[in-house]
Short mmCIF file of C-alpha atoms and ligand atoms in Angstrom, two decimals:
data_model
loop_
_atom_site.label_atom_id
_atom_site.label_comp_id
_atom_site.label_asym_id
_atom_site.label_seq_id
_atom_site.Cartn_x
_atom_site.Cartn_y
_atom_site.Cartn_z
CA MET V 1 18.10 -20.14 -158.14
CA LEU V 2 19.47 -20.47 -154.61
CA ARG V 3 19.72 -24.15 -153.70
CA VAL V 4 18.54 -24.33 -150.09
CA GLY V 5 18.70 -27.48 -147.95
CA PHE V 6 16.38 -27.86 -144.97
CA ILE V 7 17.23 -29.94 -141.93
CA GLY V 8 14.88 -30.23 -138.95
CA TRP V 9 11.87 -29.10 -141.00
CA ARG V 10 9.58 -31.58 -139.18
CA GLY V 11 10.17 -30.27 -135.65
CA MET V 12 8.18 -27.48 -134.03
CA VAL V 13 10.18 -24.48 -135.25
CA GLY V 14 10.82 -26.20 -138.59
CA SER V 15 7.10 -26.87 -139.09
CA VAL V 16 6.21 -23.25 -138.35
CA LEU V 17 8.92 -22.17 -140.81
CA MET V 18 7.49 -24.48 -143.51
CA LYS V 19 3.98 -23.08 -142.98
CA ARG V 20 5.16 -19.49 -143.13
CA MET V 21 7.20 -20.17 -146.27
CA GLN V 22 4.21 -21.82 -147.95
CA ALA V 23 1.93 -18.95 -146.98
CA ASN V 24 4.38 -16.50 -148.58
CA ASN V 25 5.08 -18.60 -151.70
CA ASP V 26 8.73 -18.64 -150.69
CA PHE V 27 9.37 -22.10 -152.14
CA LYS V 28 8.79 -20.69 -155.65
CA LYS V 29 11.87 -18.49 -155.20
CA ILE V 30 14.33 -21.25 -154.22
CA ASP V 31 15.44 -24.72 -155.24
CA ALA V 32 14.54 -26.56 -152.02
CA VAL V 33 16.13 -29.84 -150.95
CA PHE V 34 14.96 -31.68 -147.83
CA PHE V 35 17.22 -33.68 -145.54
CA SER V 36 16.61 -36.02 -142.65
CA THR V 37 18.78 -37.33 -139.83
CA SER V 38 16.72 -40.54 -139.60
CA ASP V 39 14.75 -41.15 -142.82
CA LYS V 40 17.21 -40.94 -145.74
CA GLY V 41 15.43 -41.99 -148.94
CA GLY V 42 12.01 -41.24 -147.43
CA LYS V 43 9.48 -38.92 -148.98
CA ALA V 44 10.19 -35.20 -148.76
CA PRO V 45 7.32 -32.82 -148.00
CA GLU V 46 5.65 -31.51 -151.16
CA MET V 47 6.56 -27.89 -151.63
CA GLY V 48 6.67 -27.94 -155.43
CA GLN V 49 10.41 -28.68 -155.42
CA LYS V 50 12.25 -30.90 -157.95
CA ASN V 51 13.85 -33.33 -155.50
CA THR V 52 11.12 -35.36 -153.76
CA THR V 53 13.36 -37.74 -151.80
CA LEU V 54 14.88 -37.03 -148.42
CA LEU V 55 18.68 -36.86 -148.41
CA ASP V 56 20.91 -37.81 -145.49
CA ALA V 57 21.55 -34.82 -143.20
CA TYR V 58 24.93 -36.32 -142.26
CA ASP V 59 26.07 -36.67 -145.90
CA VAL V 60 28.61 -33.86 -146.14
CA LYS V 61 29.00 -34.34 -149.92
CA ALA V 62 25.27 -33.76 -150.42
CA LEU V 63 25.41 -30.68 -148.18
CA LEU V 64 28.34 -29.28 -150.16
CA ASN V 65 26.06 -29.05 -153.22
CA LEU V 66 23.92 -26.44 -151.46
CA ASP V 67 24.16 -22.66 -151.58
CA CYS V 68 22.48 -22.48 -148.21
CA ILE V 69 21.82 -24.87 -145.32
CA VAL V 70 18.87 -24.02 -143.06
CA THR V 71 18.75 -26.05 -139.86
CA ALA V 72 16.18 -26.17 -137.11
CA GLN V 73 17.51 -29.55 -136.01
CA GLY V 74 19.05 -28.25 -132.78
CA GLY V 75 22.47 -27.36 -131.38
CA ASP V 76 23.80 -30.93 -131.23
CA TYR V 77 23.42 -31.30 -135.00
CA THR V 78 25.11 -27.94 -135.58
CA ASP V 79 27.98 -28.85 -133.25
CA PHE V 80 28.42 -32.14 -135.08
CA ILE V 81 28.13 -30.99 -138.70
CA MET V 82 29.80 -27.55 -138.66
CA PRO V 83 33.41 -28.75 -138.18
CA LYS V 84 32.89 -31.31 -140.96
CA LEU V 85 31.49 -28.67 -143.31
CA LYS V 86 34.42 -26.37 -142.52
CA ASP V 87 36.96 -29.16 -143.12
CA ALA V 88 35.26 -29.96 -146.43
CA GLY V 89 35.43 -26.29 -147.48
CA PHE V 90 31.69 -25.52 -147.51
CA SER V 91 31.42 -21.94 -148.72
CA GLY V 92 27.64 -21.52 -148.70
CA PHE V 93 25.41 -19.92 -146.11
CA PHE V 94 24.58 -21.69 -142.85
CA VAL V 95 21.34 -20.51 -141.25
CA ASP V 96 20.74 -21.94 -137.80
CA ALA V 97 17.77 -21.71 -135.45
CA SER V 98 19.82 -23.05 -132.54
CA SER V 99 22.05 -21.13 -130.16
CA ALA V 100 25.18 -23.17 -130.96
CA LEU V 101 26.99 -20.55 -133.07
CA ARG V 102 25.33 -17.34 -131.87
CA MET V 103 28.34 -16.04 -130.01
CA SER V 104 30.89 -17.18 -132.57
CA GLU V 105 32.89 -14.31 -134.10
CA ASP V 106 32.09 -15.38 -137.63
CA SER V 107 28.29 -15.37 -137.16
CA LEU V 108 25.63 -12.70 -137.35
CA LEU V 109 22.36 -12.73 -135.42
CA ILE V 110 19.30 -12.19 -137.58
CA LEU V 111 16.43 -9.86 -136.76
CA ASP V 112 16.06 -7.82 -139.94
CA PRO V 113 13.54 -5.21 -138.74
CA ILE V 114 16.36 -4.21 -136.36
CA ASN V 115 19.58 -5.09 -138.19
CA TYR V 116 18.76 -5.36 -141.92
CA ASN V 117 21.80 -3.28 -142.95
CA GLN V 118 24.11 -5.39 -140.81
CA ILE V 119 22.77 -8.54 -142.51
CA VAL V 120 23.07 -7.18 -146.06
CA ASN V 121 26.59 -5.90 -145.33
CA GLY V 122 27.43 -9.30 -143.84
CA ILE V 123 26.32 -11.05 -147.03
CA LYS V 124 28.43 -8.67 -149.13
CA ASN V 125 31.44 -8.94 -146.84
CA GLY V 126 31.55 -12.72 -146.64
CA THR V 127 29.74 -13.64 -143.42
CA ARG V 128 28.37 -17.12 -144.00
CA ILE V 129 26.80 -18.05 -140.63
CA TYR V 130 23.44 -16.51 -139.69
CA CYS V 131 21.77 -17.48 -136.41
CA GLY V 132 18.25 -16.94 -135.19
CA SER V 133 18.41 -15.12 -131.87
CA ASN V 134 16.99 -16.05 -128.50
CA CYS V 135 13.23 -15.58 -128.60
CA THR V 136 12.88 -13.28 -125.58
CA VAL V 137 15.65 -11.06 -126.92
CA SER V 138 14.09 -10.77 -130.40
CA LEU V 139 10.62 -10.10 -128.99
CA MET V 140 11.96 -7.46 -126.57
CA LEU V 141 13.97 -5.62 -129.24
CA LEU V 142 11.00 -5.57 -131.61
CA ALA V 143 8.82 -4.13 -128.83
CA ILE V 144 11.23 -1.29 -127.98
CA SER V 145 12.76 -0.68 -131.41
CA GLY V 146 11.19 2.80 -131.63
CA LEU V 147 12.89 3.83 -128.39
CA LEU V 148 16.21 2.27 -129.43
CA LYS V 149 16.19 4.11 -132.76
CA HIS V 150 15.93 7.39 -130.86
CA ASP V 151 18.69 6.36 -128.44
CA LEU V 152 16.35 6.74 -125.47
CA VAL V 153 17.26 3.55 -123.63
CA GLU V 154 19.97 3.66 -120.96
CA TRP V 155 19.24 0.19 -119.56
CA VAL V 156 16.50 -2.44 -119.46
CA ASN V 157 15.33 -4.67 -116.64
CA SER V 158 13.23 -7.50 -118.06
CA GLN V 159 11.01 -9.85 -116.10
CA THR V 160 9.87 -12.59 -118.44
CA TYR V 161 6.84 -14.85 -118.45
CA GLN V 162 7.93 -17.50 -120.93
CA ALA V 163 5.64 -20.01 -122.60
CA ALA V 164 6.06 -23.79 -122.55
CA SER V 165 6.84 -23.84 -126.31
CA GLY V 166 10.24 -22.27 -125.64
CA ALA V 167 11.22 -25.47 -123.85
CA GLY V 168 10.00 -27.71 -126.69
CA ALA V 169 7.07 -29.70 -128.04
CA ASN V 170 7.22 -32.31 -125.29
CA ASN V 171 7.02 -29.57 -122.69
CA MET V 172 3.88 -28.14 -124.28
CA ARG V 173 2.29 -31.59 -124.10
CA GLU V 174 3.43 -31.99 -120.51
CA LEU V 175 1.88 -28.69 -119.45
CA ILE V 176 -1.48 -29.68 -120.93
CA ALA V 177 -1.24 -33.16 -119.37
CA GLN V 178 -0.45 -31.57 -115.99
CA CYS V 179 -3.51 -29.33 -116.31
CA GLY V 180 -5.59 -32.46 -117.00
CA VAL V 181 -4.28 -34.30 -113.94
CA MET V 182 -4.84 -31.19 -111.81
CA TYR V 183 -8.43 -30.89 -113.01
CA SER V 184 -9.13 -34.61 -112.57
CA SER V 185 -8.03 -34.44 -108.94
CA VAL V 186 -10.92 -32.10 -108.09
CA GLY V 187 -13.33 -32.30 -111.04
CA LYS V 188 -16.46 -33.39 -109.15
CA ASN V 189 -15.78 -31.07 -106.24
CA LEU V 190 -15.51 -28.11 -108.60
CA GLU V 191 -18.99 -28.73 -109.93
CA ASP V 192 -20.38 -28.92 -106.39
CA LYS V 193 -20.50 -25.23 -105.37
CA THR V 194 -20.83 -26.17 -101.69
CA THR V 195 -17.35 -27.73 -101.56
CA ASN V 196 -14.93 -25.67 -99.48
CA ILE V 197 -12.34 -24.02 -101.74
CA LEU V 198 -9.65 -24.80 -99.19
CA ASP V 199 -10.37 -28.51 -99.61
CA ILE V 200 -10.02 -28.08 -103.37
CA ASP V 201 -6.78 -26.17 -102.87
CA GLN V 202 -5.44 -28.94 -100.66
CA ALA V 203 -6.34 -31.64 -103.19
CA VAL V 204 -4.57 -29.64 -105.97
CA SER V 205 -1.51 -29.01 -103.79
CA GLU V 206 -1.27 -32.71 -103.02
CA ILE V 207 -1.51 -33.73 -106.66
CA LEU V 208 1.09 -31.10 -107.71
CA GLY V 209 3.51 -32.59 -105.19
CA SER V 210 2.76 -36.21 -106.08
CA ASP V 211 4.26 -38.55 -108.66
CA LYS V 212 0.87 -38.70 -110.41
CA LEU V 213 1.77 -35.44 -112.16
CA PRO V 214 3.94 -35.91 -115.28
CA THR V 215 7.13 -33.86 -114.80
CA GLN V 216 9.60 -35.67 -117.05
CA TYR V 217 10.37 -32.60 -119.18
CA PHE V 218 9.99 -29.62 -116.86
CA GLY V 219 11.26 -31.47 -113.80
CA ALA V 220 8.52 -29.77 -111.76
CA PRO V 221 4.85 -28.83 -111.97
CA LEU V 222 4.23 -25.88 -114.30
CA ALA V 223 0.43 -26.11 -114.11
CA GLY V 224 -0.70 -24.07 -111.09
CA ASN V 225 2.88 -22.94 -110.66
CA VAL V 226 5.70 -20.77 -112.06
CA LEU V 227 9.32 -21.84 -112.56
CA PRO V 228 11.86 -19.05 -112.07
CA TRP V 229 14.69 -20.94 -113.80
CA ILE V 230 15.26 -21.45 -117.54
CA ASP V 231 18.33 -23.22 -118.95
CA LYS V 232 21.70 -23.79 -117.27
CA ALA V 233 23.36 -21.92 -114.40
CA MET V 234 25.99 -19.30 -115.18
CA GLU V 235 28.80 -18.58 -112.73
CA ASN V 236 27.48 -15.11 -111.84
CA GLY V 237 24.12 -16.36 -110.52
CA GLN V 238 22.21 -15.71 -113.73
CA THR V 239 20.60 -18.49 -115.71
CA LYS V 240 21.82 -18.86 -119.29
CA GLU V 241 18.48 -17.51 -120.54
CA GLU V 242 19.07 -14.35 -118.46
CA TRP V 243 22.68 -14.11 -119.66
CA LYS V 244 21.58 -14.24 -123.30
CA GLY V 245 19.50 -11.07 -122.84
CA MET V 246 22.41 -8.65 -122.81
CA VAL V 247 24.96 -10.48 -124.96
CA GLU V 248 22.60 -11.26 -127.81
CA ALA V 249 20.82 -7.89 -127.79
CA ASN V 250 24.14 -6.05 -128.08
CA LYS V 251 25.27 -8.31 -130.90
CA ILE V 252 22.00 -7.80 -132.81
CA LEU V 253 22.31 -4.05 -132.34
CA GLY V 254 25.91 -4.13 -133.57
CA LEU V 255 27.14 -2.66 -130.28
CA VAL V 256 30.34 -3.49 -128.42
CA SER V 257 29.36 -6.15 -125.87
CA ASN V 258 27.67 -4.87 -122.72
CA THR V 259 27.07 -1.35 -124.13
CA LEU V 260 23.34 -1.60 -123.55
CA LYS V 261 22.83 -3.03 -120.05
CA ILE V 262 20.05 -5.62 -119.86
CA ASP V 263 19.25 -7.98 -117.01
CA GLY V 264 16.30 -9.52 -115.22
CA ASN V 265 14.60 -12.77 -114.24
CA CYS V 266 13.45 -15.32 -116.78
CA VAL V 267 10.46 -17.31 -115.61
CA ARG V 268 8.54 -20.18 -117.20
CA VAL V 269 4.76 -19.81 -116.88
CA GLY V 270 1.80 -21.89 -118.00
CA SER V 271 1.12 -20.17 -121.32
CA LEU V 272 1.51 -22.23 -124.46
CA ARG V 273 3.41 -20.37 -127.19
CA SER V 274 3.68 -16.64 -126.55
CA HIS V 275 6.29 -15.09 -124.33
CA SER V 276 5.43 -12.03 -122.21
CA GLN V 277 7.84 -9.58 -120.62
CA ALA V 278 7.49 -6.76 -118.13
CA LEU V 279 10.17 -4.19 -118.94
CA THR V 280 11.51 -1.43 -116.76
CA ILE V 281 13.46 1.00 -118.92
CA LYS V 282 15.75 3.72 -117.69
CA LEU V 283 15.26 6.53 -120.17
CA ARG V 284 18.06 8.85 -121.24
CA ASP V 285 15.59 11.74 -121.33
CA SER V 286 13.27 12.34 -118.38
CA ASN V 287 11.38 15.13 -120.20
CA ILE V 288 9.81 12.89 -122.80
CA SER V 289 6.08 12.40 -122.16
CA VAL V 290 4.16 9.11 -122.15
CA ASN V 291 2.28 10.34 -125.28
CA GLU V 292 5.54 10.92 -127.12
CA ILE V 293 6.81 7.52 -125.99
CA GLU V 294 3.62 5.91 -127.29
CA GLY V 295 4.21 7.50 -130.71
CA LEU V 296 7.81 6.29 -130.81
CA ILE V 297 6.88 2.74 -129.81
CA LYS V 298 4.20 2.62 -132.53
CA SER V 299 6.66 3.87 -135.14
CA GLY V 300 9.24 1.19 -134.24
CA ASN V 301 8.12 -1.33 -136.84
CA GLU V 302 4.94 -2.46 -138.58
CA TRP V 303 4.32 -5.41 -136.22
CA VAL V 304 3.99 -3.40 -133.01
CA ARG V 305 0.36 -3.37 -131.82
CA PHE V 306 0.03 -0.69 -129.22
CA VAL V 307 -2.51 -1.49 -126.49
CA PRO V 308 -3.98 1.44 -124.57
CA ASN V 309 -3.36 1.30 -120.82
CA ASN V 310 -6.86 0.26 -119.72
CA LYS V 311 -8.33 -2.97 -118.43
CA PRO V 312 -10.62 -4.05 -121.32
CA ASP V 313 -7.97 -3.50 -124.02
CA THR V 314 -5.24 -5.08 -121.89
CA LEU V 315 -7.27 -8.22 -121.19
CA LYS V 316 -8.34 -8.48 -124.81
CA TYR V 317 -5.11 -7.64 -126.66
CA LEU V 318 -2.11 -7.83 -124.31
CA THR V 319 -2.15 -11.54 -123.49
CA PRO V 320 -0.48 -14.69 -124.83
CA ALA V 321 -3.91 -16.07 -125.74
CA SER V 322 -4.61 -13.07 -128.00
CA VAL V 323 -1.17 -12.98 -129.62
CA ASN V 324 -0.66 -16.74 -130.24
CA GLY V 325 -0.32 -17.57 -133.92
CA THR V 326 0.11 -13.95 -135.03
CA LEU V 327 3.09 -11.78 -135.95
CA ASP V 328 1.86 -9.07 -133.59
CA ILE V 329 4.24 -7.60 -131.06
CA ALA V 330 1.72 -6.36 -128.49
CA VAL V 331 2.97 -3.50 -126.33
CA GLY V 332 0.93 -1.96 -123.54
CA ARG V 333 0.73 -0.92 -119.88
CA VAL V 334 3.05 1.93 -120.85
CA ARG V 335 3.51 4.38 -117.99
CA LYS V 336 6.15 6.25 -116.00
CA LEU V 337 7.00 4.59 -112.67
CA ASN V 338 6.83 6.23 -109.23
CA LEU V 339 10.62 5.80 -109.20
CA GLY V 340 11.01 8.94 -111.33
CA GLU V 341 10.23 10.52 -114.70
CA ASP V 342 13.07 8.64 -116.36
CA TYR V 343 11.74 5.20 -115.41
CA LEU V 344 9.36 3.69 -117.93
CA SER V 345 7.30 0.54 -117.46
CA MET V 346 5.71 -1.54 -120.20
CA PHE V 347 4.42 -5.03 -120.89
CA THR V 348 4.93 -6.83 -124.18
CA VAL V 349 3.80 -10.14 -125.71
CA GLY V 350 5.01 -11.94 -128.85
CA ASP V 351 4.65 -15.39 -130.37
CA GLN V 352 7.72 -17.41 -129.43
CA LEU V 353 7.50 -19.65 -132.50
CA LEU V 354 6.91 -16.86 -135.06
CA TRP V 355 8.93 -13.69 -134.40
CA GLY V 356 10.68 -15.61 -131.61
CA ALA V 357 12.02 -18.33 -133.91
CA ALA V 358 10.81 -19.08 -137.46
CA GLU V 359 10.03 -15.66 -138.94
CA PRO V 360 13.52 -14.12 -138.79
CA ILE V 361 14.82 -17.26 -140.55
CA ARG V 362 12.12 -17.11 -143.24
CA ARG V 363 12.95 -13.47 -143.88
CA LEU V 364 16.69 -14.15 -143.95
CA ILE V 365 16.16 -16.74 -146.72
CA ASP V 366 14.28 -14.04 -148.64
CA ILE V 367 17.13 -11.57 -148.09
CA LEU V 368 19.61 -14.19 -149.36
CA VAL V 369 17.47 -14.72 -152.47
CA LYS V 370 17.73 -10.99 -153.19
CA HIS V 371 21.31 -10.28 -152.11
CA ALA V 372 23.43 -13.45 -152.21
N1 HSE C 401 15.19 -20.31 -124.63
C1 HSE C 401 13.84 -19.97 -124.95
C2 HSE C 401 12.91 -20.50 -123.92
C3 HSE C 401 13.45 -20.52 -126.28
O1 HSE C 401 13.30 -21.42 -123.18
O2 HSE C 401 11.80 -20.04 -123.82
C4 HSE C 401 13.81 -19.86 -127.51
O3 HSE C 401 14.86 -18.98 -127.62
#
């Protein structure tokens, strides 16, 4: 049985991974060992495993006993532990939810509905580092996989509407707290239908600009607002989140870097855990009809939920609120743009914590069980 050590299983992505693995009886297929960076000797979660005590996540000797390390602890842990594991000759698999090793030459990015063969070949050929990809990239590729398989995509412009969860658990709390402060500033006036809406607007604007609003994590109001900046600045004017779009997508697709051109704006919005994206796609074939495109999108993978381009279906099925907590990749608003027959527009929504983070890792563990 594959001996798999889990680090960072208590955090947000780690907790979603644990739930998904329990729901799929995955713990029956592995010999699970739980580690902690802060609670060595504490009680491990009960997943039916033999070892019920938490081991020290910094104990390299204990890590060397594993066939596979799965970490959702974050990039700082990976940066710290990886050189030590290498020096100690760790020869097992290292599966990482963070971005620390994504661009390293000896890693593969995991998104098996897209690159299953690449992963299985990697296992056979000695690749030992497997990284979960950026959430917006994974969710975009799953949405357009049917078009990619038929080599219809010349380039993609993506405009993202990213949920608070992508920034972390504290950010989700902060968004909800901000909404509460915003509401409290006008609560009574809202109930009184005679209050002038402009007075309400002014009260909200004042509170959003005041130090009464908690902004420790976002650095700005997200409630009643949008933030067109995610992650660090790159030298070319992109943010790092925007930069990841093209580099990670090409790596997942097994293409030479920059083959498939992807760029756009990444924007944080006030949704909780599902990321949305508006995609403009330059098609290689202008003769393909919207009906044919619909068929190809639906055939991309079993998680695509196609939403007809009408208002009731869009409001019901093509929103973060409707996708949250599901493995659905909702795709809708599909139409040709006025720009020309080879310009396709679509809107897609996927859960940032499931297909955007935990699910590719869960499935990779399953692939390792079968192929390692
Ligand atoms: N970087 C993403 C975000 C999170 O900020 O939404 C997961 O890749």
